[in-house]
mmCIF file of C-alpha atoms in Angstrom:
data_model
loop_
_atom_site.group_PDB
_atom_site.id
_atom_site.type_symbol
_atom_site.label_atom_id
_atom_site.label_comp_id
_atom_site.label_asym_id
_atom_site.label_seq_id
_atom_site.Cartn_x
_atom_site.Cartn_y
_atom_site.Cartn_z
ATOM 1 C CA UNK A 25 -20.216 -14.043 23.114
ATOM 2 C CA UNK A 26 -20.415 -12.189 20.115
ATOM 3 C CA UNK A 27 -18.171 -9.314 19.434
ATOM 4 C CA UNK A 28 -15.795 -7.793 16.382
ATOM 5 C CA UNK A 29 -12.385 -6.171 16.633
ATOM 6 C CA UNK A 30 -11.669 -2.388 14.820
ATOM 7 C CA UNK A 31 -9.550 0.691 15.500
ATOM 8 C CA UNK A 32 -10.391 2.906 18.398
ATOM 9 C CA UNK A 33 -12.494 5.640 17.721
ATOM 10 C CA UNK A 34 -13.010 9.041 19.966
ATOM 11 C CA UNK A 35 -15.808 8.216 21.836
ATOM 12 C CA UNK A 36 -14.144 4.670 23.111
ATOM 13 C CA UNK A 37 -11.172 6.613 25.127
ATOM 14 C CA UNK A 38 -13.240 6.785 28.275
ATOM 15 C CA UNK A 39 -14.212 3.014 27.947
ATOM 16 C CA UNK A 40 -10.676 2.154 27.090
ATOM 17 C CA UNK A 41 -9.650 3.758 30.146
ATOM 18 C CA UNK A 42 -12.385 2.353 32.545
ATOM 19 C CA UNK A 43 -11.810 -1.027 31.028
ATOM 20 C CA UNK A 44 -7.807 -1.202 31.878
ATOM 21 C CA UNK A 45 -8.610 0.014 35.904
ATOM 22 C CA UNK A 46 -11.454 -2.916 36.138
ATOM 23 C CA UNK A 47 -8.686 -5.800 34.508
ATOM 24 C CA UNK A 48 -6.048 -4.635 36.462
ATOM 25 C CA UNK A 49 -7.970 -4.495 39.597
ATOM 26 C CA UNK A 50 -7.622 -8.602 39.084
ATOM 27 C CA UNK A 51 -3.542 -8.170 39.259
ATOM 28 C CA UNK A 52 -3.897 -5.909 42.235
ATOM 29 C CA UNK A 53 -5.704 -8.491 44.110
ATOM 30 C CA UNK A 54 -3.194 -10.824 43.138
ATOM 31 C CA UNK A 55 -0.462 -8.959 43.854
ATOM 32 C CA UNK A 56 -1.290 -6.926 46.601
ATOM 33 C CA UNK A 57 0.629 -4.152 45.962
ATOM 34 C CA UNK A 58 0.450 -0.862 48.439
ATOM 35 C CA UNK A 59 -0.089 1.385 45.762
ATOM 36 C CA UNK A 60 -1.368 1.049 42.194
ATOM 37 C CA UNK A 61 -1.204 4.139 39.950
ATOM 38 C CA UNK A 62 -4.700 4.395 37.737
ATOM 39 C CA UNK A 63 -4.460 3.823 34.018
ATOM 40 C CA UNK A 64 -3.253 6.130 31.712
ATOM 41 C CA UNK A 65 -6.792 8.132 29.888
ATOM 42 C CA UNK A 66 -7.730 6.719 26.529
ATOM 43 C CA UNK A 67 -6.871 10.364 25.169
ATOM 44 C CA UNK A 68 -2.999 9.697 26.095
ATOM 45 C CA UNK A 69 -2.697 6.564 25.009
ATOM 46 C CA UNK A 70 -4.715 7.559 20.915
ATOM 47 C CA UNK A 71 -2.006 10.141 21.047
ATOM 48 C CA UNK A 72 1.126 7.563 20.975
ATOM 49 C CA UNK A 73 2.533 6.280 17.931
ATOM 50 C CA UNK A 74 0.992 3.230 16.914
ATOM 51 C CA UNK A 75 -2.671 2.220 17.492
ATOM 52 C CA UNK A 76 -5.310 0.993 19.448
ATOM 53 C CA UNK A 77 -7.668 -1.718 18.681
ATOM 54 C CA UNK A 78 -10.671 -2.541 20.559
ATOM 55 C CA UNK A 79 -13.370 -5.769 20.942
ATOM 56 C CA UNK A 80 -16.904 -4.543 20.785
ATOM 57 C CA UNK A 81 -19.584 -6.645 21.857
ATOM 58 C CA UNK A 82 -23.023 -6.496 20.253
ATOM 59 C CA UNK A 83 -23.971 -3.792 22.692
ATOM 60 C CA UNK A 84 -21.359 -1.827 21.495
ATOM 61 C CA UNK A 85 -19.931 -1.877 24.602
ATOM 62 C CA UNK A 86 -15.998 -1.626 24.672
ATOM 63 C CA UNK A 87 -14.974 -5.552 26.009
ATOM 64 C CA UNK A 88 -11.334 -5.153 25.597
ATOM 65 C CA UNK A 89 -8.217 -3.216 23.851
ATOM 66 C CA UNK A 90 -4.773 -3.726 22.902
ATOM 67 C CA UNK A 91 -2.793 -0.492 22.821
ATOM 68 C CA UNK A 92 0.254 -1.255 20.455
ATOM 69 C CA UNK A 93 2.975 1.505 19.785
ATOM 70 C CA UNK A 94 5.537 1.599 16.938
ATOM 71 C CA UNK A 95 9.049 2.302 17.663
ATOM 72 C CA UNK A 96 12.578 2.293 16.004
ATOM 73 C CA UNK A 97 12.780 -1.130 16.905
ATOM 74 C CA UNK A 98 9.543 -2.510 15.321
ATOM 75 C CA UNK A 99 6.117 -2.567 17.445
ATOM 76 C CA UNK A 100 5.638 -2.635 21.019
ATOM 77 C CA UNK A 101 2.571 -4.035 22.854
ATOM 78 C CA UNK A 102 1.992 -1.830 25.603
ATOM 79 C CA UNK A 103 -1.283 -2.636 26.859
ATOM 80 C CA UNK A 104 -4.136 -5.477 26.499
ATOM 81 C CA UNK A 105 -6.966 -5.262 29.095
ATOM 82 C CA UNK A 106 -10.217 -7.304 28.821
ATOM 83 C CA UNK A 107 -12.917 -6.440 31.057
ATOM 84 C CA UNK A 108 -13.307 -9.055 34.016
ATOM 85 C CA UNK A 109 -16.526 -10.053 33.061
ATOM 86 C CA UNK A 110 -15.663 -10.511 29.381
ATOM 87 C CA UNK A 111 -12.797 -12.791 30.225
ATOM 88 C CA UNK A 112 -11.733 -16.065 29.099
ATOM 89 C CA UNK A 113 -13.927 -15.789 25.796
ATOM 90 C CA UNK A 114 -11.253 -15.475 23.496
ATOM 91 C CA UNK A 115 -11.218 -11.477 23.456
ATOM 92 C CA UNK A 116 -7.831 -11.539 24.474
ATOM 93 C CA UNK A 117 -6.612 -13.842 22.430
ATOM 94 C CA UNK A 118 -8.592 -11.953 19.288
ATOM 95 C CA UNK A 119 -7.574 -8.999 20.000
ATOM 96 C CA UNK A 120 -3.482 -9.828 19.896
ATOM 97 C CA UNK A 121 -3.525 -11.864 16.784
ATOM 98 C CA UNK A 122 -5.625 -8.486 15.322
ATOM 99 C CA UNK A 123 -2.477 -6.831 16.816
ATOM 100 C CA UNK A 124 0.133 -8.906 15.130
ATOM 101 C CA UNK A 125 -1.266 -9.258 11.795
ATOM 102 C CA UNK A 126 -1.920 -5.413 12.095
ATOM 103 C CA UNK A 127 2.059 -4.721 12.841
ATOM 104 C CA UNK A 128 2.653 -7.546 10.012
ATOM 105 C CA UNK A 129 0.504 -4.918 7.196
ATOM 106 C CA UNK A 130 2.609 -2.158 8.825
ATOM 107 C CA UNK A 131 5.818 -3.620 8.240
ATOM 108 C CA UNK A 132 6.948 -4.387 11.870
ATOM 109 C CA UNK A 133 9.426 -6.864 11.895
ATOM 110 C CA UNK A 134 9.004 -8.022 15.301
ATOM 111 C CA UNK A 135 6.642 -7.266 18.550
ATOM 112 C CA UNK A 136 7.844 -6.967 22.027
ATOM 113 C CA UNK A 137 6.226 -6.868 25.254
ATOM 114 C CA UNK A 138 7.243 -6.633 29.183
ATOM 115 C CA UNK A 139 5.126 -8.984 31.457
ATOM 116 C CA UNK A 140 5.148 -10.609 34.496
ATOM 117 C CA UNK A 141 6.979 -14.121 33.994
ATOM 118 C CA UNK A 142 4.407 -16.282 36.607
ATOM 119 C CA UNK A 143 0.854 -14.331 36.125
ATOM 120 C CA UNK A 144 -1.210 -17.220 34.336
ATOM 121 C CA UNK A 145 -3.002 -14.758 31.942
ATOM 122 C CA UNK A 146 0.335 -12.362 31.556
ATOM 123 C CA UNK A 147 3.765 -14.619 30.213
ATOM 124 C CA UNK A 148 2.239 -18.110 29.885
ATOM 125 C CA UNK A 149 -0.455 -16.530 27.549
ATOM 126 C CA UNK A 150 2.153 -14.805 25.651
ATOM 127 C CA UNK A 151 3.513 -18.018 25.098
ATOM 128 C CA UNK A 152 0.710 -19.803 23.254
ATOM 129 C CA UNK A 153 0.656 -16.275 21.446
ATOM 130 C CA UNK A 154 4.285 -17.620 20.034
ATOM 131 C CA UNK A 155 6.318 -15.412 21.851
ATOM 132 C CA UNK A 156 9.640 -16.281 23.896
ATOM 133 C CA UNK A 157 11.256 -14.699 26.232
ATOM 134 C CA UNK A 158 14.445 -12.386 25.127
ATOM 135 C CA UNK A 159 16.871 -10.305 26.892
ATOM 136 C CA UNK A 160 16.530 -6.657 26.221
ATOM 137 C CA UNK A 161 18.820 -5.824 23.231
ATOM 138 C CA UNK A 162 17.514 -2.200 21.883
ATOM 139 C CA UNK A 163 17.632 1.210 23.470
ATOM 140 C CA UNK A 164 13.928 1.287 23.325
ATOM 141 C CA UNK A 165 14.153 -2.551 25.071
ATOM 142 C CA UNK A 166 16.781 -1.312 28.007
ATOM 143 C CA UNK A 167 14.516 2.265 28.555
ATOM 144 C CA UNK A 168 11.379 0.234 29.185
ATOM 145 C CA UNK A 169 13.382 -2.147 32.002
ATOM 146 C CA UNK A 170 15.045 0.664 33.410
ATOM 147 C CA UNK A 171 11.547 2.420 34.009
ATOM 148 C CA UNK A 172 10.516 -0.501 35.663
ATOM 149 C CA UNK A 173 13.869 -0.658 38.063
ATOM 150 C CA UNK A 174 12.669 2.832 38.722
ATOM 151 C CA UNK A 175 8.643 2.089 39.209
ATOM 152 C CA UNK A 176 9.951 -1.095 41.263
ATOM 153 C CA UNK A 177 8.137 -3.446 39.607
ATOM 154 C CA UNK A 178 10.025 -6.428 40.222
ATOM 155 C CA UNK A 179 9.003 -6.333 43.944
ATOM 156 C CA UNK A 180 5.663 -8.690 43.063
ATOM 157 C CA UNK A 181 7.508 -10.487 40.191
ATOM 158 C CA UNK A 182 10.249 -11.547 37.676
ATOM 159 C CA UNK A 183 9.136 -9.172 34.742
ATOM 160 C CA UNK A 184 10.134 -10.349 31.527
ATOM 161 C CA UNK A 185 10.651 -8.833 27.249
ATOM 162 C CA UNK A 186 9.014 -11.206 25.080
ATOM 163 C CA UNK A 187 9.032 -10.976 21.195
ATOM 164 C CA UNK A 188 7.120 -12.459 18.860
ATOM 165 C CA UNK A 189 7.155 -12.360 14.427
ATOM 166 C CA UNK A 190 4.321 -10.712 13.199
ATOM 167 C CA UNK A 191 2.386 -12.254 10.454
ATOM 168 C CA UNK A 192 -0.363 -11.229 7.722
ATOM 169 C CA UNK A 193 -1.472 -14.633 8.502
ATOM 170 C CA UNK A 194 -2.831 -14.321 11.549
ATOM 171 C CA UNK A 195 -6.508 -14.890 11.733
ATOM 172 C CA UNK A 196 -8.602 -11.988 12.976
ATOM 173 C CA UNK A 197 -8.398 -8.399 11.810
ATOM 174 C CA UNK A 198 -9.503 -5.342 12.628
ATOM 175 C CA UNK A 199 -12.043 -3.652 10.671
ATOM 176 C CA UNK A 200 -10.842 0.033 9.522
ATOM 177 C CA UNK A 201 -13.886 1.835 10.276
#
């Protein structure tokens, strides 16, 4: 498959949206939770700090994103979603190391992310991403495992923070257009 990584644009925030409900409906079958609240619109999400990058395909359909938000601490991955039937053709994988080399230009000096510790495409993909699992250190760190405690997360898993070092040298990047 054929497809390029840039920023989000306006009239991806519905995709962006649609896309995250369709990839998580793969962790709700896994996980079988009661209840699953719907993802958060594309419109909340452009209005964080930080930025959103998306995979188009050569239908300019939206494939995949990676929401990434910039704190005190340095960046934050919040969110990467690839369609289901786009999976496992690199689009993940493309679209974080357009996410790290991104936070590299931007000065981030590291990249965290909370996952799910034995979901095969959650923390053992973050590994071969080159990042390791840490203890929460920052405020910002500590805030995002306390609104877990609070969402009860931990009932279908050991949820993890993993950080990674961002680096310009990262092949793939997204195309400012």
């Amino acid at each position: 498959m054929v497809f390029s990584i840039r920023f989000a644009h306006a009239p991806d925030l519905s995709e962006i949206e649609k896309v995250e409900n369709a990839a998580d409906q793969l962790l709700i079958d896994l996980l079988r939770p009661e209840r699953w609240e719907p993802a958060p619109t594309g419109e909340s999400r452009i209005r964080e700090p930080g930025y959103i990058l998306v995979a188009e395909t050569g239908h300019a359909a939206v494939a995949g994103f990676v929401h990434v938000l910039e704190t005190e601490d340095g960046c934050h991955l919040e969110q990467l979603s690839v369609a289901p039937a786009h999976t496992r053709q690199g689009i993940g994988r493309a679209l974080v190391t357009a996410a790290m080399r991104e936070a590299a230009e931007r000065g981030c000096p590291t990249m965290s992310l909370r996952t799910y510790a034995d979901v095969p495409w959650n923390a053992p993909f973050y590994q071969t991403m080159g990042f390791a699992e840490r203890d929460p250190a920052t405020p910002f760190q500590r805030a995002l495992v306390a609104v877990e405690e609070s969402l009860d997360l931990d009932r279908y898993g050991r949820r993890v923070l993993m950080i990674a070092v961002p680096s310009e040298d990262s092949e793939g990047t997204a195309h400012r257009t």
